[in-house]
GROMACS .gro file of C-alpha atoms in nm:
model
  389
    1MET     CA    1   1.186   2.469  -1.723
    2ALA     CA    2   1.337   2.185  -1.603
    3THR     CA    3   1.245   1.819  -1.607
    4GLN     CA    4   1.100   1.673  -1.305
    5LYS     CA    5   1.249   1.398  -1.160
    6PRO     CA    6   0.992   1.063  -1.117
    7LEU     CA    7   0.985   1.056  -0.722
    8ARG     CA    8   0.951   0.732  -0.511
    9ILE     CA    9   0.700   0.866  -0.250
   10LEU     CA   10   0.580   0.696   0.097
   11HIS     CA   11   0.277   0.787   0.288
   12CYS     CA   12   0.279   0.692   0.627
   13PHE     CA   13  -0.005   0.723   0.862
   14ARG     CA   14  -0.204   0.501   1.182
   15SER     CA   15  -0.586   0.387   1.065
   16PRO     CA   16  -0.646   0.368   0.723
   17VAL     CA   17  -1.028   0.473   0.746
   18GLY     CA   18  -1.185   0.862   0.747
   19GLY     CA   19  -1.046   1.156   0.568
   20ILE     CA   20  -0.667   1.073   0.633
   21PHE     CA   21  -0.719   0.747   0.392
   22ARG     CA   22  -0.950   0.965   0.159
   23HIS     CA   23  -0.646   1.267   0.163
   24VAL     CA   24  -0.402   0.989   0.109
   25ARG     CA   25  -0.582   0.787  -0.174
   26ASP     CA   26  -0.632   1.099  -0.374
   27LEU     CA   27  -0.267   1.177  -0.357
   28VAL     CA   28  -0.160   0.771  -0.446
   29GLU     CA   29  -0.355   0.805  -0.786
   30GLU     CA   30  -0.293   1.188  -0.872
   31HIS     CA   31   0.083   1.132  -0.845
   32SER     CA   32   0.081   0.786  -1.021
   33LYS     CA   33  -0.095   0.920  -1.263
   34ALA     CA   34   0.139   1.203  -1.326
   35GLY     CA   35   0.466   0.931  -1.343
   36HIS     CA   36   0.589   0.908  -1.013
   37GLN     CA   37   0.590   0.572  -0.786
   38VAL     CA   38   0.372   0.573  -0.472
   39GLY     CA   39   0.312   0.365  -0.164
   40ILE     CA   40   0.166   0.292   0.147
   41LEU     CA   41   0.267   0.214   0.501
   42CYS     CA   42  -0.019   0.173   0.760
   43ASP     CA   43  -0.158  -0.014   1.068
   44SER     CA   44  -0.208  -0.315   1.040
   45SER     CA   45  -0.525  -0.375   1.267
   46THR     CA   46  -0.791  -0.151   1.159
   47GLY     CA   47  -1.060  -0.153   0.857
   48GLY     CA   48  -1.283  -0.427   0.765
   49ASP     CA   49  -1.426  -0.505   0.419
   50TYR     CA   50  -1.493  -0.216   0.316
   51GLU     CA   51  -1.175  -0.073   0.381
   52ASP     CA   52  -1.040  -0.309   0.204
   53SER     CA   53  -1.193  -0.266  -0.126
   54LEU     CA   54  -1.090   0.108  -0.121
   55PHE     CA   55  -0.772  -0.012  -0.107
   56ASP     CA   56  -0.863  -0.259  -0.406
   57ASP     CA   57  -0.923   0.041  -0.603
   58ILE     CA   58  -0.550   0.252  -0.562
   59ARG     CA   59  -0.369  -0.075  -0.589
   60PRO     CA   60  -0.294  -0.032  -0.935
   61TYR     CA   61  -0.123   0.286  -0.856
   62LEU     CA   62   0.096   0.119  -0.553
   63SER     CA   63   0.419   0.067  -0.726
   64LEU     CA   64   0.546   0.102  -0.354
   65GLY     CA   65   0.329  -0.146  -0.288
   66LEU     CA   66   0.078  -0.185   0.024
   67THR     CA   67   0.292  -0.229   0.367
   68ARG     CA   68   0.105  -0.313   0.667
   69VAL     CA   69   0.252  -0.344   1.000
   70PRO     CA   70   0.067  -0.303   1.342
   71ILE     CA   71   0.076   0.057   1.474
   72ARG     CA   72  -0.129   0.141   1.806
   73ARG     CA   73  -0.305   0.411   1.843
   74SER     CA   74  -0.154   0.522   2.190
   75ILE     CA   75   0.228   0.538   2.285
   76SER     CA   76   0.349   0.186   2.414
   77PRO     CA   77   0.708   0.015   2.457
   78SER     CA   78   0.558  -0.178   2.162
   79ASP     CA   79   0.644   0.138   1.912
   80LEU     CA   80   0.991   0.044   1.966
   81ALA     CA   81   1.011  -0.250   1.785
   82THR     CA   82   0.729  -0.122   1.558
   83MET     CA   83   0.968   0.190   1.445
   84TRP     CA   84   1.224  -0.047   1.407
   85ASP     CA   85   1.045  -0.288   1.186
   86THR     CA   86   0.890   0.039   1.020
   87TYR     CA   87   1.289   0.157   0.963
   88LYS     CA   88   1.350  -0.183   0.788
   89LYS     CA   89   1.037  -0.173   0.545
   90ILE     CA   90   1.121   0.233   0.446
   91LYS     CA   91   1.507   0.165   0.405
   92SER     CA   92   1.421  -0.135   0.106
   93LEU     CA   93   1.153   0.122  -0.052
   94ARG     CA   94   1.422   0.359  -0.084
   95PRO     CA   95   1.207   0.645  -0.098
   96ASP     CA   96   1.248   1.022  -0.181
   97VAL     CA   97   0.994   1.121  -0.018
   98LEU     CA   98   0.871   1.025   0.347
   99HIS     CA   99   0.506   1.210   0.413
  100GLY     CA  100   0.335   1.128   0.760
  101HIS     CA  101  -0.020   1.178   0.823
  102GLY     CA  102  -0.167   1.241   1.183
  103ALA     CA  103   0.040   1.189   1.471
  104LYS     CA  104   0.156   0.809   1.453
  105GLY     CA  105   0.205   0.844   1.087
  106GLY     CA  106   0.406   1.127   1.185
  107VAL     CA  107   0.600   1.011   1.404
  108LEU     CA  108   0.709   0.691   1.222
  109ALA     CA  109   0.772   0.892   0.886
  110ARG     CA  110   1.012   1.135   1.058
  111LEU     CA  111   1.183   0.941   1.265
  112ALA     CA  112   1.223   0.671   0.994
  113GLY     CA  113   1.387   0.907   0.766
  114SER     CA  114   1.614   1.089   0.988
  115ALA     CA  115   1.747   0.810   1.097
  116LEU     CA  116   1.776   0.701   0.633
  117ARG     CA  117   1.953   1.088   0.704
  118VAL     CA  118   2.227   0.934   0.969
  119ASN     CA  119   2.303   0.664   0.757
  120ARG     CA  120   2.359   0.973   0.474
  121TYR     CA  121   2.062   0.892   0.269
  122ARG     CA  122   1.862   1.178   0.153
  123VAL     CA  123   1.493   1.179   0.156
  124ALA     CA  124   1.237   1.470   0.259
  125ARG     CA  125   1.023   1.460   0.567
  126LEU     CA  126   0.697   1.610   0.618
  127TYR     CA  127   0.383   1.649   0.808
  128THR     CA  128   0.074   1.706   0.820
  129ALA     CA  129  -0.148   1.642   1.159
  130HIS     CA  130  -0.500   1.660   0.989
  131GLY     CA  131  -0.592   1.757   1.327
  132GLY     CA  132  -0.484   1.485   1.566
  133SER     CA  133  -0.274   1.614   1.809
  134LEU     CA  134  -0.453   1.980   1.722
  135HIS     CA  135  -0.751   1.858   1.916
  136TYR     CA  136  -0.581   1.817   2.242
  137SER     CA  137  -0.573   2.116   2.520
  138ARG     CA  138  -0.291   2.253   2.679
  139SER     CA  139  -0.455   2.282   2.972
  140SER     CA  140  -0.414   1.919   3.006
  141LEU     CA  141  -0.103   1.695   3.147
  142SER     CA  142  -0.158   1.449   2.791
  143GLY     CA  143  -0.198   1.777   2.569
  144GLN     CA  144   0.135   1.918   2.679
  145PHE     CA  145   0.323   1.651   2.660
  146VAL     CA  146   0.189   1.597   2.315
  147LEU     CA  147   0.246   1.905   2.215
  148ARG     CA  148   0.537   1.952   2.339
  149MET     CA  149   0.621   1.617   2.146
  150GLU     CA  150   0.497   1.835   1.814
  151ARG     CA  151   0.770   2.098   1.895
  152LEU     CA  152   1.008   1.885   1.924
  153GLN     CA  153   1.017   1.671   1.575
  154GLU     CA  154   1.007   1.989   1.411
  155TYR     CA  155   1.358   1.902   1.428
  156PHE     CA  156   1.318   1.627   1.203
  157THR     CA  157   1.103   1.769   0.979
  158ASP     CA  158   1.116   1.959   0.620
  159ALA     CA  159   0.826   2.103   0.614
  160LEU     CA  160   0.433   2.069   0.768
  161VAL     CA  161   0.188   2.086   0.547
  162PHE     CA  162  -0.160   2.255   0.675
  163ILE     CA  163  -0.504   2.121   0.531
  164CYS     CA  164  -0.657   2.471   0.613
  165GLU     CA  165  -0.650   2.823   0.776
  166TYR     CA  166  -0.816   2.671   1.082
  167GLU     CA  167  -0.496   2.399   1.145
  168ARG     CA  168  -0.220   2.639   1.050
  169ASP     CA  169  -0.378   2.886   1.346
  170THR     CA  170  -0.444   2.627   1.573
  171TYR     CA  171  -0.029   2.467   1.556
  172ALA     CA  172   0.076   2.830   1.566
  173ARG     CA  173  -0.149   2.901   1.877
  174LYS     CA  174  -0.108   2.522   2.040
  175VAL     CA  175   0.272   2.452   1.931
  176GLY     CA  176   0.396   2.770   1.856
  177LYS     CA  177   0.525   2.932   1.537
  178PRO     CA  178   0.653   2.685   1.293
  179ARG     CA  179   1.058   2.680   1.282
  180THR     CA  180   1.048   2.482   0.969
  181LYS     CA  181   0.885   2.508   0.612
  182THR     CA  182   0.513   2.542   0.574
  183ARG     CA  183   0.258   2.497   0.312
  184LEU     CA  184  -0.151   2.587   0.347
  185ILE     CA  185  -0.289   2.330   0.058
  186TYR     CA  186  -0.659   2.243   0.077
  187ASN     CA  187  -0.811   1.910   0.083
  188GLY     CA  188  -1.016   1.872  -0.239
  189ILE     CA  189  -1.214   1.583  -0.421
  190ALA     CA  190  -1.207   1.456  -0.811
  191GLU     CA  191  -1.365   1.597  -1.081
  192ARG     CA  192  -1.618   1.304  -1.013
  193ASP     CA  193  -1.744   1.402  -0.716
  194PHE     CA  194  -1.910   1.689  -0.837
  195GLU     CA  195  -2.143   1.503  -0.973
  196PRO     CA  196  -2.546   1.551  -0.822
  197ILE     CA  197  -2.669   1.242  -0.656
  198PRO     CA  198  -3.094   1.236  -0.646
  199THR     CA  199  -3.205   1.094  -0.315
  200ARG     CA  200  -3.379   0.727  -0.356
  201SER     CA  201  -3.792   0.706  -0.349
  202ASP     CA  202  -3.750   0.548   0.044
  203ALA     CA  203  -3.500   0.839   0.134
  204VAL     CA  204  -3.477   0.921   0.519
  205HIS     CA  205  -3.456   1.287   0.619
  206PHE     CA  206  -3.125   1.317   0.750
  207ILE     CA  207  -2.823   1.091   0.714
  208TYR     CA  208  -2.466   1.069   0.964
  209VAL     CA  209  -2.181   0.931   0.784
  210GLY     CA  210  -1.861   0.869   0.941
  211MET     CA  211  -1.645   0.749   1.276
  212LEU     CA  212  -1.903   0.640   1.538
  213ARG     CA  213  -1.704   0.792   1.793
  214ASP     CA  214  -1.807   1.057   2.045
  215LEU     CA  215  -1.582   1.344   1.873
  216LYS     CA  216  -1.823   1.314   1.596
  217GLY     CA  217  -2.112   1.353   1.709
  218PRO     CA  218  -2.329   1.073   1.706
  219ASP     CA  219  -2.466   1.121   2.027
  220LEU     CA  220  -2.528   1.502   1.942
  221PHE     CA  221  -2.724   1.401   1.653
  222VAL     CA  222  -2.969   1.140   1.840
  223ASP     CA  223  -3.009   1.394   2.088
  224ALA     CA  224  -3.075   1.646   1.791
  225PHE     CA  225  -3.317   1.408   1.616
  226ALA     CA  226  -3.522   1.410   1.925
  227LYS     CA  227  -3.573   1.786   1.933
  228THR     CA  228  -3.589   1.841   1.581
  229GLU     CA  229  -3.913   1.590   1.626
  230ARG     CA  230  -4.085   1.830   1.879
  231LEU     CA  231  -4.022   2.118   1.692
  232LEU     CA  232  -4.196   2.037   1.374
  233GLY     CA  233  -4.489   1.802   1.611
  234ARG     CA  234  -4.383   1.497   1.388
  235PRO     CA  235  -4.196   1.192   1.329
  236LEU     CA  236  -3.922   1.196   1.107
  237SER     CA  237  -3.675   0.969   0.959
  238ALA     CA  238  -3.257   0.911   0.981
  239LEU     CA  239  -2.993   0.677   0.933
  240MET     CA  240  -2.671   0.658   1.080
  241ILE     CA  241  -2.440   0.504   0.858
  242GLY     CA  242  -2.042   0.395   0.973
  243ASP     CA  243  -1.806   0.197   1.224
  244GLY     CA  244  -1.699   0.296   1.520
  245PRO     CA  245  -1.642   0.189   1.887
  246ASP     CA  246  -1.923   0.343   2.035
  247ARG     CA  247  -2.148   0.165   1.792
  248ASP     CA  248  -2.356  -0.030   2.054
  249ARG     CA  249  -2.351   0.250   2.251
  250TYR     CA  250  -2.570   0.485   2.042
  251ARG     CA  251  -2.799   0.200   1.948
  252GLU     CA  252  -2.886   0.156   2.303
  253MET     CA  253  -2.905   0.567   2.309
  254MET     CA  254  -3.177   0.536   2.032
  255VAL     CA  255  -3.408   0.232   2.186
  256GLU     CA  256  -3.409   0.403   2.553
  257ARG     CA  257  -3.510   0.758   2.407
  258GLY     CA  258  -3.759   0.513   2.190
  259LEU     CA  259  -3.593   0.612   1.873
  260GLY     CA  260  -3.495   0.280   1.752
  261LYS     CA  261  -3.796   0.217   1.464
  262ARG     CA  262  -3.681   0.575   1.332
  263ILE     CA  263  -3.316   0.605   1.368
  264GLY     CA  264  -3.131   0.317   1.140
  265MET     CA  265  -2.797   0.165   1.139
  266LEU     CA  266  -2.591   0.084   0.865
  267PRO     CA  267  -2.183  -0.053   0.821
  268ALA     CA  268  -1.949   0.168   0.677
  269MET     CA  269  -2.037   0.196   0.272
  270ARG     CA  270  -1.883   0.430  -0.024
  271VAL     CA  271  -1.991   0.746   0.024
  272HIS     CA  272  -2.206   0.765  -0.323
  273GLU     CA  273  -2.409   0.518  -0.227
  274ALA     CA  274  -2.472   0.676   0.170
  275PHE     CA  275  -2.547   1.010  -0.046
  276SER     CA  276  -2.861   0.866  -0.199
  277MET     CA  277  -3.035   0.787   0.042
  278ALA     CA  278  -3.087   1.155   0.223
  279GLN     CA  279  -3.096   1.515   0.104
  280ASN     CA  280  -2.965   1.685   0.452
  281LEU     CA  281  -2.608   1.542   0.572
  282VAL     CA  282  -2.554   1.620   0.954
  283VAL     CA  283  -2.200   1.705   1.047
  284PRO     CA  284  -2.251   1.716   1.413
  285SER     CA  285  -1.850   1.691   1.520
  286ARG     CA  286  -1.724   1.825   1.847
  287ALA     CA  287  -1.379   1.896   1.649
  288GLU     CA  288  -1.242   1.845   1.257
  289ALA     CA  289  -0.966   1.989   1.082
  290MET     CA  290  -1.115   1.988   0.716
  291PRO     CA  291  -1.346   1.691   0.696
  292TYR     CA  292  -1.402   1.516   0.342
  293ILE     CA  293  -1.717   1.441   0.434
  294VAL     CA  294  -1.851   1.802   0.405
  295LEU     CA  295  -1.683   1.857   0.056
  296GLU     CA  296  -1.844   1.495  -0.072
  297GLY     CA  297  -2.176   1.639   0.055
  298LEU     CA  298  -2.144   1.976  -0.152
  299GLY     CA  299  -2.007   1.804  -0.481
  300ALA     CA  300  -2.270   1.577  -0.422
  301GLY     CA  301  -2.557   1.862  -0.403
  302LYS     CA  302  -2.641   1.779  -0.073
  303THR     CA  303  -2.777   1.987   0.215
  304ILE     CA  304  -2.533   2.047   0.492
  305ILE     CA  305  -2.550   2.170   0.838
  306ALA     CA  306  -2.257   2.091   1.029
  307SER     CA  307  -2.071   2.220   1.361
  308ARG     CA  308  -1.886   2.557   1.332
  309VAL     CA  309  -1.532   2.357   1.370
  310GLY     CA  310  -1.220   2.352   1.215
  311GLY     CA  311  -1.246   2.422   0.852
  312ILE     CA  312  -1.562   2.355   0.809
  313PRO     CA  313  -1.630   2.754   0.779
  314GLU     CA  314  -1.395   2.797   0.512
  315VAL     CA  315  -1.569   2.559   0.313
  316LEU     CA  316  -1.908   2.712   0.399
  317GLY     CA  317  -1.855   3.021   0.464
  318ALA     CA  318  -1.794   3.221   0.780
  319ASP     CA  319  -2.159   3.380   0.846
  320SER     CA  320  -2.335   3.055   0.710
  321ALA     CA  321  -2.665   3.007   0.844
  322ALA     CA  322  -2.588   2.597   0.843
  323LEU     CA  323  -2.312   2.613   1.089
  324VAL     CA  324  -2.440   2.547   1.446
  325GLU     CA  325  -2.254   2.595   1.806
  326ALA     CA  326  -2.037   2.286   1.848
  327GLY     CA  327  -2.157   2.075   2.132
  328ASN     CA  328  -2.516   2.234   2.108
  329SER     CA  329  -2.814   1.937   2.046
  330ASP     CA  330  -3.038   2.270   2.062
  331ASP     CA  331  -2.897   2.439   1.765
  332LEU     CA  332  -2.869   2.191   1.582
  333ALA     CA  333  -3.228   2.062   1.626
  334ARG     CA  334  -3.316   2.454   1.504
  335VAL     CA  335  -3.136   2.442   1.219
  336MET     CA  336  -3.237   2.044   1.115
  337ALA     CA  337  -3.608   2.184   1.180
  338GLU     CA  338  -3.529   2.488   0.936
  339THR     CA  339  -3.376   2.272   0.631
  340LEU     CA  340  -3.761   2.102   0.667
  341SER     CA  341  -3.977   2.369   0.714
  342THR     CA  342  -3.806   2.633   0.536
  343PRO     CA  343  -3.853   2.671   0.112
  344ASP     CA  344  -3.523   2.701  -0.102
  345TRP     CA  345  -3.355   2.714   0.225
  346HIS     CA  346  -3.069   2.484   0.023
  347ALA     CA  347  -3.053   2.725  -0.254
  348ARG     CA  348  -2.975   3.015  -0.036
  349THR     CA  349  -2.769   2.887   0.203
  350MET     CA  350  -2.510   2.652   0.063
  351PRO     CA  351  -2.223   2.748  -0.147
  352LYS     CA  352  -2.269   2.681  -0.546
  353PRO     CA  353  -2.044   2.371  -0.663
  354GLU     CA  354  -1.836   2.644  -0.887
  355ALA     CA  355  -1.681   2.784  -0.612
  356VAL     CA  356  -1.594   2.493  -0.405
  357LYS     CA  357  -1.497   2.317  -0.691
  358ALA     CA  358  -1.241   2.647  -0.805
  359VAL     CA  359  -1.073   2.580  -0.436
  360PHE     CA  360  -1.135   2.197  -0.343
  361SER     CA  361  -0.998   2.028  -0.583
  362SER     CA  362  -0.780   1.717  -0.575
  363ALA     CA  363  -0.604   1.840  -0.897
  364VAL     CA  364  -0.495   2.139  -0.738
  365MET     CA  365  -0.413   1.984  -0.438
  366ALA     CA  366  -0.220   1.710  -0.591
  367ARG     CA  367  -0.016   1.918  -0.840
  368ASP     CA  368   0.019   2.154  -0.522
  369VAL     CA  369   0.190   1.911  -0.297
  370LEU     CA  370   0.426   1.760  -0.525
  371LYS     CA  371   0.535   2.142  -0.604
  372LEU     CA  372   0.655   2.112  -0.252
  373TYR     CA  373   0.823   1.769  -0.246
  374HIS     CA  374   0.983   1.873  -0.555
  375GLU     CA  375   1.121   2.196  -0.358
  376LEU     CA  376   1.228   1.957  -0.112
  377VAL     CA  377   1.370   1.694  -0.282
  378ASP     CA  378   1.567   1.904  -0.520
  379PRO     CA  379   1.566   2.274  -0.488
  380ALA     CA  380   1.707   2.425  -0.807
  381ALA     CA  381   1.451   2.216  -1.015
  382GLY     CA  382   1.150   2.289  -0.724
  383ARG     CA  383   1.251   2.676  -0.810
  384ALA     CA  384   1.221   2.571  -1.171
  385MET     CA  385   0.858   2.480  -1.185
  386PRO     CA  386   0.623   2.767  -1.241
  387ALA     CA  387   0.434   2.914  -0.993
  388ALA     CA  388   0.068   2.762  -0.919
  389PRO     CA  389  -0.153   2.980  -1.101
   0.00000   0.00000   0.00000
């Protein structure tokens, strides 16, 4: 077996929140422990105290450091200055691998990596969409532009990594059959995440955990909660945990419907703390790729009620009774009511932890991503590495 070369790996993404941030943190920790030098480049204008604490957790693994520059969500003229500043910072870090995550991270990694190649600096350029631009519709002008840009950027991409079958199939349908190397590598959670988390004595009936924006469906959660109360004929309790641009609007929605005292709101917190507040976790997203919150909830022994979107059916099972029609609060309320009124609903509906761990493990994810890195940086060494079991 050929000796593996220690790699210098830089992850580029925009906002240090949500699933992308979780994904990168796991890769950073696993690859650093395996002897590689790892760094992060991301936006300096998003995130708060909670995200800062997560950065503190992984700072010991960031031998290439944490670089933060202003990265806007939408395309703007300021992107040119950002690209130049980013290129200089990346060049100074001398990476072997540039891995872009999300639409903006993918642009930065691939363009900077291509500029380095013009200067005869060999660097592998990878991209993982994590949903992102793939949520756009081909029928809209903005969608056509974004998806055509994805196609164009394949010329500057050494490998596309898909985090679930849904993302791979959506890319082929909306962007086109990839013309570069691809790899399907599922998101995964760590061994420490497969520990049941008991609920507190003052637990509520349902929790929503995530970004407070319409794409994630907090408004559907509020609407379905009210309908669940009517189906069961009694008052219930819930918590919405997270931060986001529409927080105040959801608060007003709850007050207008007389739910202000039965649905509480808490800022983003560590997921293990959030899971102690309820047994039933609702994921009402209108669109997803492979959300970590579902994996984390299953690892913690929680009951998941989720929209049939993205890769969620690949985790819960395509025919799972826990899946509801996306955007349909009536269907969501029906299943929420069933979880409270049907004995043994959790045991009959949720997949076994062992089955989840066998596929959705961060150790497996990191191993397969690293194998791909080596194939791109040193094809001969990559071929010599043993195949994944």
